[in-house]
PDB file of C-alpha atoms in Angstrom:
ATOM      1  CA  UNK A   1      17.865  41.464 -46.587  1.00 80.00           C
ATOM      2  CA  UNK A   2      15.374  43.723 -44.962  1.00 83.00           C
ATOM      3  CA  UNK A   3      12.682  40.957 -45.373  1.00 85.00           C
ATOM      4  CA  UNK A   4      14.755  38.531 -43.958  1.00 87.00           C
ATOM      5  CA  UNK A   5      15.595  40.645 -40.816  1.00 89.00           C
ATOM      6  CA  UNK A   6      12.009  41.413 -40.484  1.00 90.00           C
ATOM      7  CA  UNK A   7      10.906  37.695 -40.472  1.00 91.00           C
ATOM      8  CA  UNK A   8      13.573  37.335 -37.712  1.00 90.00           C
ATOM      9  CA  UNK A   9      12.063  40.201 -35.651  1.00 91.00           C
ATOM     10  CA  UNK A  10       8.602  38.836 -36.381  1.00 93.00           C
ATOM     11  CA  UNK A  11       9.331  35.207 -35.137  1.00 93.00           C
ATOM     12  CA  UNK A  12      11.197  36.695 -32.206  1.00 93.00           C
ATOM     13  CA  UNK A  13       8.014  38.768 -31.018  1.00 94.00           C
ATOM     14  CA  UNK A  14       6.119  35.678 -31.899  1.00 94.00           C
ATOM     15  CA  UNK A  15       7.933  33.433 -29.509  1.00 94.00           C
ATOM     16  CA  UNK A  16       8.181  36.102 -26.627  1.00 94.00           C
ATOM     17  CA  UNK A  17       4.110  36.516 -27.020  1.00 94.00           C
ATOM     18  CA  UNK A  18       3.412  32.759 -27.208  1.00 95.00           C
ATOM     19  CA  UNK A  19       5.724  32.462 -23.833  1.00 94.00           C
ATOM     20  CA  UNK A  20       3.694  34.956 -22.550  1.00 94.00           C
ATOM     21  CA  UNK A  21       0.417  33.817 -23.327  1.00 94.00           C
ATOM     22  CA  UNK A  22       1.200  30.494 -21.879  1.00 94.00           C
ATOM     23  CA  UNK A  23       2.407  31.538 -18.913  1.00 94.00           C
ATOM     24  CA  UNK A  24      -0.654  33.888 -18.312  1.00 94.00           C
ATOM     25  CA  UNK A  25      -3.000  30.496 -19.264  1.00 94.00           C
ATOM     26  CA  UNK A  26      -0.806  28.521 -16.657  1.00 94.00           C
ATOM     27  CA  UNK A  27      -1.603  31.155 -14.073  1.00 94.00           C
ATOM     28  CA  UNK A  28      -5.260  31.199 -14.983  1.00 93.00           C
ATOM     29  CA  UNK A  29      -5.413  27.660 -14.932  1.00 91.00           C
ATOM     30  CA  UNK A  30      -3.783  27.207 -11.359  1.00 91.00           C
ATOM     31  CA  UNK A  31      -6.190  30.309 -10.086  1.00 92.00           C
ATOM     32  CA  UNK A  32      -9.299  28.249 -11.458  1.00 89.00           C
ATOM     33  CA  UNK A  33      -8.060  25.369  -9.569  1.00 86.00           C
ATOM     34  CA  UNK A  34      -7.953  26.999  -6.321  1.00 86.00           C
ATOM     35  CA  UNK A  35     -11.154  28.550  -6.813  1.00 88.00           C
ATOM     36  CA  UNK A  36     -12.721  25.314  -7.461  1.00 83.00           C
ATOM     37  CA  UNK A  37     -11.351  23.866  -4.117  1.00 81.00           C
ATOM     38  CA  UNK A  38     -12.190  27.028  -1.818  1.00 82.00           C
ATOM     39  CA  UNK A  39     -15.889  27.314  -3.275  1.00 86.00           C
ATOM     40  CA  UNK A  40     -16.709  23.377  -3.817  1.00 85.00           C
ATOM     41  CA  UNK A  41     -14.837  21.858  -0.959  1.00 86.00           C
ATOM     42  CA  UNK A  42     -16.411  20.433   1.891  1.00 89.00           C
ATOM     43  CA  UNK A  43     -16.482  21.655   5.323  1.00 88.00           C
ATOM     44  CA  UNK A  44     -16.476  18.964   7.826  1.00 90.00           C
ATOM     45  CA  UNK A  45     -16.839  20.255  11.450  1.00 90.00           C
ATOM     46  CA  UNK A  46     -18.239  19.175  14.637  1.00 91.00           C
ATOM     47  CA  UNK A  47     -21.584  19.461  15.933  1.00 91.00           C
ATOM     48  CA  UNK A  48     -21.686  17.935  19.400  1.00 91.00           C
ATOM     49  CA  UNK A  49     -19.534  15.694  21.283  1.00 92.00           C
ATOM     50  CA  UNK A  50     -20.965  13.911  24.363  1.00 93.00           C
ATOM     51  CA  UNK A  51     -19.684  11.314  26.595  1.00 93.00           C
ATOM     52  CA  UNK A  52     -20.943   7.738  26.479  1.00 93.00           C
ATOM     53  CA  UNK A  53     -18.931   6.189  29.095  1.00 93.00           C
ATOM     54  CA  UNK A  54     -17.029   6.802  32.205  1.00 92.00           C
ATOM     55  CA  UNK A  55     -13.384   7.710  32.235  1.00 91.00           C
ATOM     56  CA  UNK A  56     -12.007   4.317  32.891  1.00 91.00           C
ATOM     57  CA  UNK A  57      -8.439   4.159  34.863  1.00 87.00           C
ATOM     58  CA  UNK A  58      -6.207   0.936  34.192  1.00 86.00           C
ATOM     59  CA  UNK A  59      -2.318   0.278  34.017  1.00 81.00           C
ATOM     60  CA  UNK A  60      -2.138   1.548  30.416  1.00 86.00           C
ATOM     61  CA  UNK A  61      -3.592   5.193  30.631  1.00 87.00           C
ATOM     62  CA  UNK A  62      -7.462   6.142  30.685  1.00 91.00           C
ATOM     63  CA  UNK A  63     -10.244   5.893  28.174  1.00 92.00           C
ATOM     64  CA  UNK A  64     -13.337   7.821  27.388  1.00 94.00           C
ATOM     65  CA  UNK A  65     -15.879   6.939  24.917  1.00 95.00           C
ATOM     66  CA  UNK A  66     -17.413   9.790  23.271  1.00 95.00           C
ATOM     67  CA  UNK A  67     -20.458  10.054  20.566  1.00 94.00           C
ATOM     68  CA  UNK A  68     -19.091  12.736  18.223  1.00 92.00           C
ATOM     69  CA  UNK A  69     -21.435  14.418  15.900  1.00 92.00           C
ATOM     70  CA  UNK A  70     -20.011  15.890  12.766  1.00 92.00           C
ATOM     71  CA  UNK A  71     -21.595  17.891   9.845  1.00 92.00           C
ATOM     72  CA  UNK A  72     -20.565  18.817   6.200  1.00 92.00           C
ATOM     73  CA  UNK A  73     -21.357  22.479   5.309  1.00 91.00           C
ATOM     74  CA  UNK A  74     -19.660  22.690   1.978  1.00 88.00           C
ATOM     75  CA  UNK A  75     -20.914  21.799  -1.272  1.00 88.00           C
ATOM     76  CA  UNK A  76     -19.503  18.476  -1.778  1.00 87.00           C
ATOM     77  CA  UNK A  77     -19.202  15.369   0.472  1.00 89.00           C
ATOM     78  CA  UNK A  78     -16.364  14.723   2.671  1.00 88.00           C
ATOM     79  CA  UNK A  79     -14.830  11.422   1.963  1.00 86.00           C
ATOM     80  CA  UNK A  80     -13.185   8.679   4.228  1.00 86.00           C
ATOM     81  CA  UNK A  81     -13.868  10.908   7.443  1.00 89.00           C
ATOM     82  CA  UNK A  82     -12.321   9.534  10.478  1.00 89.00           C
ATOM     83  CA  UNK A  83     -12.236  10.916  13.851  1.00 91.00           C
ATOM     84  CA  UNK A  84      -9.319  10.576  16.260  1.00 92.00           C
ATOM     85  CA  UNK A  85      -9.134  11.780  19.759  1.00 94.00           C
ATOM     86  CA  UNK A  86      -6.859  11.722  22.953  1.00 93.00           C
ATOM     87  CA  UNK A  87      -7.065  12.684  26.480  1.00 92.00           C
ATOM     88  CA  UNK A  88      -4.328  14.920  27.950  1.00 90.00           C
ATOM     89  CA  UNK A  89      -3.886  16.631  31.503  1.00 86.00           C
ATOM     90  CA  UNK A  90      -3.519  20.597  30.161  1.00 83.00           C
ATOM     91  CA  UNK A  91      -2.020  21.675  33.133  1.00 78.00           C
ATOM     92  CA  UNK A  92       1.179  23.177  32.149  1.00 76.00           C
ATOM     93  CA  UNK A  93       0.854  22.663  28.715  1.00 81.00           C
ATOM     94  CA  UNK A  94       0.166  24.043  25.378  1.00 88.00           C
ATOM     95  CA  UNK A  95      -3.260  22.749  24.262  1.00 90.00           C
ATOM     96  CA  UNK A  96      -3.168  24.032  20.684  1.00 91.00           C
ATOM     97  CA  UNK A  97       0.374  23.097  20.087  1.00 92.00           C
ATOM     98  CA  UNK A  98      -0.784  19.480  21.630  1.00 91.00           C
ATOM     99  CA  UNK A  99      -3.666  19.522  19.396  1.00 92.00           C
ATOM    100  CA  UNK A 100      -1.368  20.341  16.355  1.00 91.00           C
ATOM    101  CA  UNK A 101       1.265  17.411  17.181  1.00 91.00           C
ATOM    102  CA  UNK A 102      -1.750  15.021  17.653  1.00 92.00           C
ATOM    103  CA  UNK A 103      -3.346  16.067  14.431  1.00 91.00           C
ATOM    104  CA  UNK A 104      -0.240  15.382  12.271  1.00 90.00           C
ATOM    105  CA  UNK A 105      -0.135  11.806  12.787  1.00 89.00           C
ATOM    106  CA  UNK A 106      -3.194  11.330  11.189  1.00 86.00           C
ATOM    107  CA  UNK A 107      -2.250  13.239   8.096  1.00 83.00           C
ATOM    108  CA  UNK A 108      -2.034  10.229   6.137  1.00 79.00           C
ATOM    109  CA  UNK A 109      -4.060   7.019   4.119  1.00 73.00           C
ATOM    110  CA  UNK A 110      -6.440   5.149   6.594  1.00 71.00           C
ATOM    111  CA  UNK A 111      -5.448   2.105   8.032  1.00 73.00           C
ATOM    112  CA  UNK A 112      -7.589  -1.011   6.386  1.00 74.00           C
ATOM    113  CA  UNK A 113      -9.353  -1.489   9.593  1.00 76.00           C
ATOM    114  CA  UNK A 114     -10.389   2.146  10.615  1.00 69.00           C
ATOM    115  CA  UNK A 115     -13.903   2.792  10.589  1.00 67.00           C
ATOM    116  CA  UNK A 116     -14.716   6.057   7.889  1.00 70.00           C
ATOM    117  CA  UNK A 117     -17.781   7.119   6.665  1.00 82.00           C
ATOM    118  CA  UNK A 118     -18.708   9.938   3.843  1.00 86.00           C
ATOM    119  CA  UNK A 119     -20.196  12.825   5.140  1.00 87.00           C
ATOM    120  CA  UNK A 120     -22.682  14.339   2.389  1.00 87.00           C
ATOM    121  CA  UNK A 121     -23.541  17.866   2.294  1.00 87.00           C
ATOM    122  CA  UNK A 122     -25.774  19.151   5.018  1.00 86.00           C
ATOM    123  CA  UNK A 123     -25.579  15.789   6.606  1.00 85.00           C
ATOM    124  CA  UNK A 124     -24.815  15.097  10.306  1.00 87.00           C
ATOM    125  CA  UNK A 125     -23.013  11.957  11.024  1.00 88.00           C
ATOM    126  CA  UNK A 126     -22.491  10.523  14.690  1.00 89.00           C
ATOM    127  CA  UNK A 127     -19.444   8.111  15.580  1.00 88.00           C
ATOM    128  CA  UNK A 128     -18.204   6.778  18.479  1.00 91.00           C
ATOM    129  CA  UNK A 129     -14.854   7.686  19.283  1.00 92.00           C
ATOM    130  CA  UNK A 130     -12.334   6.031  21.933  1.00 93.00           C
ATOM    131  CA  UNK A 131     -10.240   9.055  23.549  1.00 93.00           C
ATOM    132  CA  UNK A 132      -7.385   7.503  25.133  1.00 93.00           C
ATOM    133  CA  UNK A 133      -4.697   8.614  27.502  1.00 92.00           C
ATOM    134  CA  UNK A 134      -1.606   6.828  27.358  1.00 89.00           C
ATOM    135  CA  UNK A 135       0.614   5.429  30.213  1.00 88.00           C
ATOM    136  CA  UNK A 136       3.217   8.305  29.866  1.00 88.00           C
ATOM    137  CA  UNK A 137       0.368  11.250  30.041  1.00 87.00           C
ATOM    138  CA  UNK A 138      -1.148   9.208  32.938  1.00 85.00           C
ATOM    139  CA  UNK A 139       2.330   9.422  34.567  1.00 86.00           C
ATOM    140  CA  UNK A 140       2.638  13.095  33.957  1.00 85.00           C
ATOM    141  CA  UNK A 141      -0.744  13.489  35.816  1.00 83.00           C
ATOM    142  CA  UNK A 142       0.429  11.678  38.768  1.00 83.00           C
ATOM    143  CA  UNK A 143       3.709  14.073  38.845  1.00 84.00           C
ATOM    144  CA  UNK A 144       1.343  17.048  38.756  1.00 82.00           C
ATOM    145  CA  UNK A 145      -1.080  16.208  41.456  1.00 81.00           C
ATOM    146  CA  UNK A 146       2.380  15.126  43.656  1.00 83.00           C
ATOM    147  CA  UNK A 147       3.819  18.582  43.258  1.00 82.00           C
ATOM    148  CA  UNK A 148       0.436  20.173  44.763  1.00 77.00           C
ATOM    149  CA  UNK A 149      -1.508  20.034  48.256  1.00 76.00           C
ATOM    150  CA  UNK A 150      -4.601  20.588  46.214  1.00 72.00           C
ATOM    151  CA  UNK A 151      -4.152  18.385  43.026  1.00 69.00           C
ATOM    152  CA  UNK A 152      -6.468  19.438  40.385  1.00 77.00           C
ATOM    153  CA  UNK A 153      -6.008  18.166  37.144  1.00 80.00           C
ATOM    154  CA  UNK A 154      -7.586  19.764  34.080  1.00 82.00           C
ATOM    155  CA  UNK A 155      -8.400  16.916  31.718  1.00 87.00           C
ATOM    156  CA  UNK A 156      -8.449  18.241  27.858  1.00 90.00           C
ATOM    157  CA  UNK A 157      -9.790  16.084  24.898  1.00 92.00           C
ATOM    158  CA  UNK A 158      -7.909  16.952  21.594  1.00 93.00           C
ATOM    159  CA  UNK A 159      -8.073  15.186  18.290  1.00 93.00           C
ATOM    160  CA  UNK A 160      -8.899  15.865  14.417  1.00 93.00           C
ATOM    161  CA  UNK A 161     -11.314  15.025  12.239  1.00 92.00           C
ATOM    162  CA  UNK A 162      -9.419  14.110   9.063  1.00 90.00           C
ATOM    163  CA  UNK A 163     -11.315  13.973   5.554  1.00 89.00           C
ATOM    164  CA  UNK A 164     -10.911  13.871   1.701  1.00 86.00           C
ATOM    165  CA  UNK A 165     -12.594  14.718  -1.185  1.00 84.00           C
ATOM    166  CA  UNK A 166     -12.615  13.854  -4.690  1.00 81.00           C
ATOM    167  CA  UNK A 167     -11.188  16.614  -6.843  1.00 78.00           C
ATOM    168  CA  UNK A 168      -7.991  17.220  -5.170  1.00 76.00           C
ATOM    169  CA  UNK A 169      -5.193  15.137  -3.386  1.00 77.00           C
ATOM    170  CA  UNK A 170      -4.576  15.144   0.236  1.00 74.00           C
ATOM    171  CA  UNK A 171      -6.289  15.191   3.491  1.00 80.00           C
ATOM    172  CA  UNK A 172      -7.800  17.898   5.085  1.00 86.00           C
ATOM    173  CA  UNK A 173      -8.315  18.130   8.989  1.00 89.00           C
ATOM    174  CA  UNK A 174     -10.601  19.902  11.543  1.00 89.00           C
ATOM    175  CA  UNK A 175      -9.201  20.641  14.679  1.00 89.00           C
ATOM    176  CA  UNK A 176     -10.999  19.075  17.857  1.00 87.00           C
ATOM    177  CA  UNK A 177     -10.631  20.471  21.208  1.00 86.00           C
TER     178      UNK A 177
END
């Protein structure tokens, strides 16, 4: 009977030890993935923004074409790099919140006709980007100007660079302000 009891106790400790070993290995695996992402991911950022057209107003709002140069300073290529921009009047508005809300709509797969590029390591790429001000924002600008005897509008370009990389799912963004 003592031998059977010892076998049961040994089996119980073996199950507990094996479970602990599995849990530790699982945590180590997750930590390794996070370290890989943190050290080997692309870091796509804006190098330069230059207006390449005049600010054009029409009934639908306003547009401005920009030449945006981005660079990848990470260790792997940035895939499907897209740049999206908008023009807002930053008067009476939290610019950081507006930029965050604007960027959220682009955390999804690219539309089939959206131009996208690959940013290689230490590579700079230039893309033409059309920043738009919609009709609602233009009306807000008119309301701001109507409230003041000396109307001054502070126009701000907000946007985001959305990109992916090949060893993790999801989209990563760099803000543009």
